[in-house]
Coordinates of C-alpha atoms in Angstrom, one line a residue:
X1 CA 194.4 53.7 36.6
X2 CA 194.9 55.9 39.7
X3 CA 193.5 54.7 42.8
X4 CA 192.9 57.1 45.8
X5 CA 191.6 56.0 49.6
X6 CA 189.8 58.4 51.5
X7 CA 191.7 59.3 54.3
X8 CA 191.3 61.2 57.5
X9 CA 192.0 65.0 57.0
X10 CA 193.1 68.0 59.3
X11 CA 190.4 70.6 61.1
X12 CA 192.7 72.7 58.5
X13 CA 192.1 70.6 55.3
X14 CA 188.0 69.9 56.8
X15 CA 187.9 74.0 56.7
X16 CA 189.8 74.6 53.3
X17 CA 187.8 72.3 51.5
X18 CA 184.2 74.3 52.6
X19 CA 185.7 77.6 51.1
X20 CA 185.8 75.1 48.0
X21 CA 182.4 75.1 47.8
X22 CA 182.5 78.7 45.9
X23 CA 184.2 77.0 43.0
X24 CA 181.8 74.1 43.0
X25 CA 178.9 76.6 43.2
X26 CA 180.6 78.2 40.2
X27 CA 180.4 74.9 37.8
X28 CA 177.1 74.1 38.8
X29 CA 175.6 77.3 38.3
X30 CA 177.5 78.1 34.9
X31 CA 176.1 74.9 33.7
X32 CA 172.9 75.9 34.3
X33 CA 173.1 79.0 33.1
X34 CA 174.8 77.2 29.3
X35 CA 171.5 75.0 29.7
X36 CA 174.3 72.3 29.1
X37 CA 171.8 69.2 30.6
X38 CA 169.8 70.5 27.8
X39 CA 172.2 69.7 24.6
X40 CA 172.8 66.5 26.1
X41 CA 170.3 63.6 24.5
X42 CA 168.7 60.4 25.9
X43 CA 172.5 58.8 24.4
X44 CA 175.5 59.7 24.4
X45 CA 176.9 62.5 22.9
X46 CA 180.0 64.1 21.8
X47 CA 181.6 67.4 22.9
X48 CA 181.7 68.6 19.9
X49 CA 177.9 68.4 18.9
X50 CA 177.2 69.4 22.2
X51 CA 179.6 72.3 21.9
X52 CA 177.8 73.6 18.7
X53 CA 174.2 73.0 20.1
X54 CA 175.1 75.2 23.0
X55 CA 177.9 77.8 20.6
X56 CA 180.4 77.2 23.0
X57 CA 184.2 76.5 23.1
X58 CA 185.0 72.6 22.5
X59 CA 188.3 73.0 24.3
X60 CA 187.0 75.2 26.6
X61 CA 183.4 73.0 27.1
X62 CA 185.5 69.9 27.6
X63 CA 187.0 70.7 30.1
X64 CA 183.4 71.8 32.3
X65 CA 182.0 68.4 31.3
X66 CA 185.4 66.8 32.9
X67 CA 184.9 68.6 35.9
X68 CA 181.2 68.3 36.2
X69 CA 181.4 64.7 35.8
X70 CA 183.6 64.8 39.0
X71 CA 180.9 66.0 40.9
X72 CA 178.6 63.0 39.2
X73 CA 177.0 66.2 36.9
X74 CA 177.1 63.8 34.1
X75 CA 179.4 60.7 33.0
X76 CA 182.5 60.9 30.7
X77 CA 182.1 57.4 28.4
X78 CA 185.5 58.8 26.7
X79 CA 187.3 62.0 26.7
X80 CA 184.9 63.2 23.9
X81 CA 182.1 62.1 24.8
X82 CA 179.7 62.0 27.7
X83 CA 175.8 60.9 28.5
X84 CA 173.5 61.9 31.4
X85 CA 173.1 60.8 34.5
X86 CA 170.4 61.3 36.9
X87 CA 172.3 64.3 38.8
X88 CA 172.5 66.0 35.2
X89 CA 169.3 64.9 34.2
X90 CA 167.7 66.7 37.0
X91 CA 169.5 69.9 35.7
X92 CA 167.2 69.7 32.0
X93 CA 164.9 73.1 31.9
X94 CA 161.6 70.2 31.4
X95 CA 162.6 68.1 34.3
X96 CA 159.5 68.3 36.8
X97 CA 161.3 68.9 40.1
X98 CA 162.2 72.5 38.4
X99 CA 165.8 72.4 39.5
X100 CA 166.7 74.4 36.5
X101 CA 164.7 77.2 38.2
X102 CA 166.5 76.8 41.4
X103 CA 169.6 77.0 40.5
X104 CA 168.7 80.4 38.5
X105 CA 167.4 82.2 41.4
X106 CA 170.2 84.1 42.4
X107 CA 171.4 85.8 39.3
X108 CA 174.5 88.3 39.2
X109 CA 173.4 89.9 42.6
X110 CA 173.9 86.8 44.3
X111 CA 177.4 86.2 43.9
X112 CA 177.8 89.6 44.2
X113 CA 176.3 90.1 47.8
X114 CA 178.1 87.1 49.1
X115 CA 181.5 89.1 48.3
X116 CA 179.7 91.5 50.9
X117 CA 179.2 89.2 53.7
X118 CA 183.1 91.1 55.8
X119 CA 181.4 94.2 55.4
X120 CA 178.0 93.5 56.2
X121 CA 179.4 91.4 59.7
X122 CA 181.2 94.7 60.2
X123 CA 178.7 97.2 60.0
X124 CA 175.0 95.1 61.0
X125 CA 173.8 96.5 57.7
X126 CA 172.5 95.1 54.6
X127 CA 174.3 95.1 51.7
X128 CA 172.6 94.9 49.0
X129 CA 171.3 98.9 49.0
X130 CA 174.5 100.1 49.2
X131 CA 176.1 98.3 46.0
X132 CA 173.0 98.7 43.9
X133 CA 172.0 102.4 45.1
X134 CA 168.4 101.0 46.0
X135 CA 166.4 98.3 48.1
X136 CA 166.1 94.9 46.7
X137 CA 162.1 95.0 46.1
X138 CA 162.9 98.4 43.6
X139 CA 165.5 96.3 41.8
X140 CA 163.4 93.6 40.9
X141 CA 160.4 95.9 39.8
X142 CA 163.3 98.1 37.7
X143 CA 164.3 94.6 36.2
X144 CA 161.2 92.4 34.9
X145 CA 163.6 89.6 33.7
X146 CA 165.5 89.8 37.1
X147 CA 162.0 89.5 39.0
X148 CA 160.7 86.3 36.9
X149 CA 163.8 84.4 38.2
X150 CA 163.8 85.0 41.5
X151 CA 159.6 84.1 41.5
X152 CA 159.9 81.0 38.6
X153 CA 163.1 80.0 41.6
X154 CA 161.6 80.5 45.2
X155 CA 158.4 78.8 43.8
X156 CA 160.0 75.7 42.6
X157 CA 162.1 75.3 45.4
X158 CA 158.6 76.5 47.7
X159 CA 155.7 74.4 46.1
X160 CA 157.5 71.6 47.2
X161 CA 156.8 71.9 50.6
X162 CA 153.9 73.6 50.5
X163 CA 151.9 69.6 51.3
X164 CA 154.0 69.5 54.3
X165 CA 153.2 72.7 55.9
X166 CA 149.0 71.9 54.7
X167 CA 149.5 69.1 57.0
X168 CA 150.9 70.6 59.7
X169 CA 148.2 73.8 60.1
X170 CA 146.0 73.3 62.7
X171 CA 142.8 74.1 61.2
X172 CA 140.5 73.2 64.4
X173 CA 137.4 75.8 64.7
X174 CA 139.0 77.3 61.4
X175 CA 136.2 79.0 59.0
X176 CA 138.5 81.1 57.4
X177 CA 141.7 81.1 56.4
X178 CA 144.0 84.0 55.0
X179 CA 147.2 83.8 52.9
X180 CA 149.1 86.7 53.5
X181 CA 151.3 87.5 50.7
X182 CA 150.7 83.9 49.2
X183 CA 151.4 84.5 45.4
X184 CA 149.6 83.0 42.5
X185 CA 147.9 81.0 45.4
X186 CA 149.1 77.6 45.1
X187 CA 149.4 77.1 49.0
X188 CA 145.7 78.2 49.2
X189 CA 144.2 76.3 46.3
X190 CA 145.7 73.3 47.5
X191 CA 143.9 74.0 51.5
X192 CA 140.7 74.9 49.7
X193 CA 140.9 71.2 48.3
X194 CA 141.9 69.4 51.2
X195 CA 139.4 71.3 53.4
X196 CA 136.1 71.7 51.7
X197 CA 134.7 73.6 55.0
X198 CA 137.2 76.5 54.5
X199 CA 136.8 80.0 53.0
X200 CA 140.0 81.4 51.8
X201 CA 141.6 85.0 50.9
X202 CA 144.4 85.5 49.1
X203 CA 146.1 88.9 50.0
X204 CA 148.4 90.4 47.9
X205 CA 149.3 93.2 45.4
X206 CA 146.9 94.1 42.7
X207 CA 149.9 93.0 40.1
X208 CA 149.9 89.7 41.4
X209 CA 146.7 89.2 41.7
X210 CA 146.0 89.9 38.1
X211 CA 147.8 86.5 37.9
X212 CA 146.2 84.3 40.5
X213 CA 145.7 80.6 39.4
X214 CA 142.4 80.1 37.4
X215 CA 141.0 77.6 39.9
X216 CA 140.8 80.6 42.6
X217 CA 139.7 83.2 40.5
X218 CA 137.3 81.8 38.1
X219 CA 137.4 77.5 38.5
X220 CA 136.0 75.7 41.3
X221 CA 137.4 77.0 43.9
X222 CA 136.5 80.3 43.3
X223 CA 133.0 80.2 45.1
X224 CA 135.5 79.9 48.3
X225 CA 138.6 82.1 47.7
X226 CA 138.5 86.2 48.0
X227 CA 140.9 88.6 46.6
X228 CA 142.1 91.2 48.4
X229 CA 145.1 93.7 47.8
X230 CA 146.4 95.8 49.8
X231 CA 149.8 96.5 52.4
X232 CA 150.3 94.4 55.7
X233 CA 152.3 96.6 57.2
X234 CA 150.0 99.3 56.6
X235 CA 146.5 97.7 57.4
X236 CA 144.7 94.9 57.5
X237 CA 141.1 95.2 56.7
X238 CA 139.8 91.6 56.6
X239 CA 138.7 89.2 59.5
X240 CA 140.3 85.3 59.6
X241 CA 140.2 82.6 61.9
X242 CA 143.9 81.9 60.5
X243 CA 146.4 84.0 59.1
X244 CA 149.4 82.7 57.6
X245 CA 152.7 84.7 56.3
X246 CA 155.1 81.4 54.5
X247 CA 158.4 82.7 53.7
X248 CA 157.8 86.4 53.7
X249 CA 158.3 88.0 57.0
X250 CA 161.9 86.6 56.9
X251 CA 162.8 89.3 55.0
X252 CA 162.1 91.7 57.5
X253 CA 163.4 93.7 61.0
X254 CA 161.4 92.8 64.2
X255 CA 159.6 96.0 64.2
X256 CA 158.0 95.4 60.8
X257 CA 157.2 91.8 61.3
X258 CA 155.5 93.2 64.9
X259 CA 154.0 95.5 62.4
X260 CA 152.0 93.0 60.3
X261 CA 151.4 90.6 63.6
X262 CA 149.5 93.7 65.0
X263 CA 147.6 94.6 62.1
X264 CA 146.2 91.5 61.5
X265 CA 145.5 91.0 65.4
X266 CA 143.3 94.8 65.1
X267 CA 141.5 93.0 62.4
X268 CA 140.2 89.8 63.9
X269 CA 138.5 88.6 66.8
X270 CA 140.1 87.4 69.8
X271 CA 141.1 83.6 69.6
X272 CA 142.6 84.1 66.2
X273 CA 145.6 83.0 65.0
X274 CA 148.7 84.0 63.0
X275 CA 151.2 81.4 61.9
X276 CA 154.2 82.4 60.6
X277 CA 155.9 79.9 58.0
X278 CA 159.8 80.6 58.1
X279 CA 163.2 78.4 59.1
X280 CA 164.1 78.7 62.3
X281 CA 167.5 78.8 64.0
X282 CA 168.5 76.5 66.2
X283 CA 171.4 76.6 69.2
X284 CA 173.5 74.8 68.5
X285 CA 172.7 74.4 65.3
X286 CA 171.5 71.6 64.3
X287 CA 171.3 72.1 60.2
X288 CA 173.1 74.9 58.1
X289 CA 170.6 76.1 56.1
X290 CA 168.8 78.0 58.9
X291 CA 172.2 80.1 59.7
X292 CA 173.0 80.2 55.9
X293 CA 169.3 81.9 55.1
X294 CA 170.0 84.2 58.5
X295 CA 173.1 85.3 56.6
X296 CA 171.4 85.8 53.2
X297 CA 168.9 87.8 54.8
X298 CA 171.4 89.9 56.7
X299 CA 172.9 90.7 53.4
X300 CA 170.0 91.7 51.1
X301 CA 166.5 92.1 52.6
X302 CA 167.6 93.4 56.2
X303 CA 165.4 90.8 57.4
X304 CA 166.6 88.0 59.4
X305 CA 165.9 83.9 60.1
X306 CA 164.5 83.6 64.6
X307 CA 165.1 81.5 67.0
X308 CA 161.9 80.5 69.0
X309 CA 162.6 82.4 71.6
X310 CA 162.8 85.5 68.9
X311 CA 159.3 84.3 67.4
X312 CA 158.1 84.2 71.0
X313 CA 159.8 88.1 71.4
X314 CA 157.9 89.2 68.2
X315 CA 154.9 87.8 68.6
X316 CA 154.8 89.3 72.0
X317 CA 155.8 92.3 70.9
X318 CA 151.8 92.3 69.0
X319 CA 150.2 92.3 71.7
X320 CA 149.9 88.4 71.3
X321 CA 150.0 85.0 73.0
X322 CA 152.7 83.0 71.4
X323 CA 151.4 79.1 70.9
X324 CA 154.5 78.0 70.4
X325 CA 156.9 76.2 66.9
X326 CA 155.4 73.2 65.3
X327 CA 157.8 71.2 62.7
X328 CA 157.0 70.3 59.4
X329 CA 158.7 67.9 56.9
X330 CA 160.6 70.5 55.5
X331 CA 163.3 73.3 56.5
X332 CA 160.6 75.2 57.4
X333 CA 158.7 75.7 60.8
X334 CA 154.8 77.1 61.7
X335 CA 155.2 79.4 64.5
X336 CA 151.7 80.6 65.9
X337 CA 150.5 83.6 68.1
X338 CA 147.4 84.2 69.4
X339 CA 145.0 87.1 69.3
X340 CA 143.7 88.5 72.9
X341 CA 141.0 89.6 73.8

């Protein structure tokens, strides 16, 4: 048996081993992508069953498991044979938690606009138009299959939090609240149940809103929830006592973002407020997925993650007050402006 001891490494060995992570990245996601936690049963089971479940390679298959069990992504009982544990579990397409459709999110593109990241530190621009010949939004809508992952992934990795930021909205002298770009509406059906008091509108495009959960459109919630499509950055034509954008104004430049901030200020009364639902960067930082998402939106939205001091900047940049950041239990933070009168 060969023993190893952890031992102190170099700043040089410390930095080699994060550029690992690409390869580790690579084995995770191609296992997903096999659906390998899938062929594996409640036992153990060998490679070569699992190899024909999934028509794949034995050799070639047996050496993945042997390196995905490294990582505690599964547990080699013999050199044939392996059974689940709760890492690989996690990984099965039923598994509530949805990891399945995490891991999916990124697609081809993905690996492709991280390759990008020299060039894109070089120039300040995004990426992702220039290897694709188009913006990211007209990919998706040229791609159907390409636009289910990325939604079936940001939700699952999104609805989780969505309790977290419900608890942290100050809903004081709130009447009405308004989810700006908020999906099927599972952030607002779950506010509409908490807060019985509370009208709700759910703005988005008409082709997501022929989609909107059944307990907004037609269940019991529906008495209290409005549809309403229509473009942000263009107008906004309907009054709140709360606006909230969660993970979607990320993905733009200051001057858009001012954009919507301002449009929804021209349509509300003074003491309204707009909360924006984003990460926020931190100096120094105190977490890396803040700067990792600032990166990612560098690369293909053009968008980018702020600092408070740049939600304060943009917010002011409206023509409103900034309240200030409130943390929730999650990556992300509510920061709020005010409308003036």
């Amino acid at each position: 048996m060969i023993e190893s001891t952890q031992q102190p490494v170099s700043p040089a060995e410390a930095v080699f081993r994060l550029s690992n992570g690409m390869s580790v990245a690579a084995i995770v996601l191609a296992a997903a992508r096999l659906r390998i936690a899938d062929a594996v049963g409640d036992g153990p089971r060998s490679v070569s069953d699992i190899a024909a479940r999934l028509g794949a390679d034995e050799d070639a298959l047996t050496r993945m498991l042997r390196a995905l069990a490294a990582f505690g992504i599964f547990r080699q009982v013999d050199p044939t044979t392996y059974v689940h544990t709760e890492m690989s579990r996690a990984m099965r397409t039923d598994h509530p938690e949805r990891l399945h459709d995490r891991l999916m999110t990124g697609g081809d593109w993905g690996w492709t606009m991280w390759g990008r990241l020299p060039e894109a530190i070089r120039t300040g621009e995004r990426a992702f138009d220039k290897e694709y010949g188009t913006d990211f939004f007209a990919y998706l809508d040229a791609d159907p299959d390409a636009q289910d992952m990325i939604y079936n992934g940001v939700t699952a990795w999104s609805d989780q939090m969505l309790p977290s930021i419900v608890d942290a909205l100050d809903l004081t002298g709130v009447r009405t609240f308004a989810d700006m770009g908020g999906g099927k509406g599972a952030l607002l059906r779950l506010l509409l149940q908490r807060h019985p008091h509370v009208e709700g509108l759910l703005y988005e495009d008409e082709r997501t809103l022929r989609v909107v959960m059944d307990d907004l459109r037609t269940g019991e919630l529906a008495s209290r929830c409005r549809l309403a499509s229509g473009d942000f950055f263009e107008k906004v034509e309907h009054a709140a006592d709360l606006y909230l954008f969660k993970l979607t104004l990320h993905m733009y430049d200051d001057e858009k973002v001012a954009r919507a901030l301002r449009n929804c200020a021209a349509a509300a009364a003074a003491g309204a407020r707009v909360v924006i639902a984003d990460p926020m960067l931190t100096d120094p930082p105190q977490h890396p997925f803040a700067p990792s998402m600032d990166l990612h939106m560098l690369l293909v939205m053009g968008g980018r993650e702020r600092t408070e001091s740049g939600y304060r900047a943009v917010f002011e940049r409206a023509g409103m007050r900034f309240r200030g950041v409130t943390p929730t239990d999650s990556v992300l933070f509510l920061a709020e402006g005010e409308v003036v009168g």
